[in-house]
PDB file of C-alpha atoms and ligand atoms in Angstrom:
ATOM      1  CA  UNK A   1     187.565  21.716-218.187  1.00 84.00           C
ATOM      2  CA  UNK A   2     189.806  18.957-218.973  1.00 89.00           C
ATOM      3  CA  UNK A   3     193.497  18.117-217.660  1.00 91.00           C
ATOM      4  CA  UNK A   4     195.925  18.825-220.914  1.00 91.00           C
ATOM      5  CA  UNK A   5     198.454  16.287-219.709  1.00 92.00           C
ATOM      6  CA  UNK A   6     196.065  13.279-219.076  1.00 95.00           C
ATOM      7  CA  UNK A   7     192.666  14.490-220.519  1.00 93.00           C
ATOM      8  CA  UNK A   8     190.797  13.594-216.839  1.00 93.00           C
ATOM      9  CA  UNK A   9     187.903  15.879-216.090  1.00 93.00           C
ATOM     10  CA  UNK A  10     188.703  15.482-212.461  1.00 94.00           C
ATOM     11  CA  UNK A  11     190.055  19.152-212.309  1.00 93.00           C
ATOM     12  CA  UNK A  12     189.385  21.442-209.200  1.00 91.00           C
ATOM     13  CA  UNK A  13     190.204  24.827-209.921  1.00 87.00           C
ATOM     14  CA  UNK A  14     191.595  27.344-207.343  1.00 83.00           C
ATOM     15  CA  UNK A  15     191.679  30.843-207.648  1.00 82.00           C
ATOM     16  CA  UNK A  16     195.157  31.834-206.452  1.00 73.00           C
ATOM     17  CA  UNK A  17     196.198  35.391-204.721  1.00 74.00           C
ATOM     18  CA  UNK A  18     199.332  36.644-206.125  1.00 67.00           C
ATOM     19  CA  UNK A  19     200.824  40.322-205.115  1.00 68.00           C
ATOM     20  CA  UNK A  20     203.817  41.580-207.023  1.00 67.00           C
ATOM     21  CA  UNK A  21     206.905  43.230-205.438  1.00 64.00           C
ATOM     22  CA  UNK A  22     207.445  39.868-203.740  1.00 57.00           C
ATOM     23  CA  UNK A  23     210.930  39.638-203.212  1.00 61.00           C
ATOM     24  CA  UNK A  24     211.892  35.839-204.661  1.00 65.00           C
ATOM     25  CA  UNK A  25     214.715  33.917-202.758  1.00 72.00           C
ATOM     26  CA  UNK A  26     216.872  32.159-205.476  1.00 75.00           C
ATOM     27  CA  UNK A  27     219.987  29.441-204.820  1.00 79.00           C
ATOM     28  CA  UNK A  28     223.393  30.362-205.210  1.00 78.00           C
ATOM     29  CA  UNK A  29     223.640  28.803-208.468  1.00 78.00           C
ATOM     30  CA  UNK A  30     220.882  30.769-209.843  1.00 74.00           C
ATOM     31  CA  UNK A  31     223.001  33.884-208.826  1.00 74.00           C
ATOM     32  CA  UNK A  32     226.786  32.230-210.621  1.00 78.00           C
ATOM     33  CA  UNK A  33     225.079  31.735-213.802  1.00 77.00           C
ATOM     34  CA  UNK A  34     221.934  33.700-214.202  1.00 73.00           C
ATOM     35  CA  UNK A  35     221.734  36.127-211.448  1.00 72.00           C
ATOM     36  CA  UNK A  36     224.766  38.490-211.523  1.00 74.00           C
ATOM     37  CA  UNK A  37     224.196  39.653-215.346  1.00 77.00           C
ATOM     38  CA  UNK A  38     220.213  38.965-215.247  1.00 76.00           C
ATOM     39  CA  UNK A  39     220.223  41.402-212.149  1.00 74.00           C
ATOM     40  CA  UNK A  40     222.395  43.927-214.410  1.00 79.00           C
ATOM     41  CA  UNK A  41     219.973  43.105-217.738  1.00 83.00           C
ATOM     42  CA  UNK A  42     216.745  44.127-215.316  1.00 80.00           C
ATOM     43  CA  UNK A  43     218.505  47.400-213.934  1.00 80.00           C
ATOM     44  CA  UNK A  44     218.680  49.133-216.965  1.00 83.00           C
ATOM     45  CA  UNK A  45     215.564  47.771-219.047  1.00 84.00           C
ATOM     46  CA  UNK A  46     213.743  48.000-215.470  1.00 83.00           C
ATOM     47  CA  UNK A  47     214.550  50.491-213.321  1.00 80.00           C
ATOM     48  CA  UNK A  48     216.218  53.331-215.642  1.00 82.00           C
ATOM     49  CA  UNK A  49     212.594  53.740-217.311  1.00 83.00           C
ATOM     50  CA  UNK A  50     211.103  53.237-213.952  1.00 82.00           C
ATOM     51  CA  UNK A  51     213.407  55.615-212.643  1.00 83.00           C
ATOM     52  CA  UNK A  52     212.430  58.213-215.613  1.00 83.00           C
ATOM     53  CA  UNK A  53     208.706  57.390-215.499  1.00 79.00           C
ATOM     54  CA  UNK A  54     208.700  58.374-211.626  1.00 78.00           C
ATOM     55  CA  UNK A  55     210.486  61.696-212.066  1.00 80.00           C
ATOM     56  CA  UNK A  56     208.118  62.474-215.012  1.00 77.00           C
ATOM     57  CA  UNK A  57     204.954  60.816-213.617  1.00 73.00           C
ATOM     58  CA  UNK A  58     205.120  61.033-210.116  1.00 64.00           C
ATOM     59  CA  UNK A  59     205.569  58.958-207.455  1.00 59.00           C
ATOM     60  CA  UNK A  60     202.414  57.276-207.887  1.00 61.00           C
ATOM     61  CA  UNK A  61     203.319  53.568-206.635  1.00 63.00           C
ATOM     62  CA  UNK A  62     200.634  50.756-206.911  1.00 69.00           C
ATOM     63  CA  UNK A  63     200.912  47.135-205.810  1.00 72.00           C
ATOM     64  CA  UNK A  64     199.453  44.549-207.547  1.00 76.00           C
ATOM     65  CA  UNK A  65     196.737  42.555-206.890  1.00 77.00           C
ATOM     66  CA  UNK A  66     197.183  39.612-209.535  1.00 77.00           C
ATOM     67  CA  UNK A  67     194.060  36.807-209.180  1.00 81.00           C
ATOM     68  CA  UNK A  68     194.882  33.755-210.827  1.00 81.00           C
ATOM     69  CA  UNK A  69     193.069  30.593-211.696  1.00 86.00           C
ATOM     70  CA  UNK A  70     194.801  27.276-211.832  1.00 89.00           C
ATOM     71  CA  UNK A  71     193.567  24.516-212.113  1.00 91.00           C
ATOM     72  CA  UNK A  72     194.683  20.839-210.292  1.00 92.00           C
ATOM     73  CA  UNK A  73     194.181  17.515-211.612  1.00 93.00           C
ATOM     74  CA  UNK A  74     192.993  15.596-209.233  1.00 93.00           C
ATOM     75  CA  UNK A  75     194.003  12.604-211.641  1.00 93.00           C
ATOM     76  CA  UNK A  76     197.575  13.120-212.529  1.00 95.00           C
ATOM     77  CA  UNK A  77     198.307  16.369-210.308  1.00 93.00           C
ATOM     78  CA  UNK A  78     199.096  18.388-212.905  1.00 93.00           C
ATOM     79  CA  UNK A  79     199.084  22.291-212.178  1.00 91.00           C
ATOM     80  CA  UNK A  80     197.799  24.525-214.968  1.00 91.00           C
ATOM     81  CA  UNK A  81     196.879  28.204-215.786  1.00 87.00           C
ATOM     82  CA  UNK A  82     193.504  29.513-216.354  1.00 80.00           C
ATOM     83  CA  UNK A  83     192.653  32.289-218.714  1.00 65.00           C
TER      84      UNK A  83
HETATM   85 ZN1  LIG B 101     195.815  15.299-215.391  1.00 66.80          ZN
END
């Protein structure tokens, strides 16, 4: 395993956690020039299907358990993905 930003072998590699339906906290900017339309783009690719899946499908709801690798260089600090 080598560090793709500075080549060092020094790399410790964590295996990260992640669950999905986290909730993210963005700024206010993020909301004046992404949020308001990106919001409106995700309702109806998102949660019209979702919407139509569950009525079809059933209300079968699963969170996800999402295990990552990354790797840290201990040389540089550079955070990467594993996989
Ligand atoms: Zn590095």
């Amino acid at each position: 395993m080598t560090c793709p930003k500075c080549n060092s072998e020094n790399v410790n590699i964590q295996v990260i956690n992640e669950q999905k339906l986290v909730t993210k906290h963005h700024g206010i900017l993020w909301w004046i020039c992404i949020g308001w339309w990106w919001i409106f783009v995700k309702w109806i690719f998102l949660t019209v299907p979702a919407l139509i899946f569950a009525i079809f499908v059933g209300k079968r709801k699963k969170i996800k358990n999402v295990t990552k690798k990354k790797a840290v260089c201990q040389n540089c600090g550079n955070v990467f993905n594993l996989n």
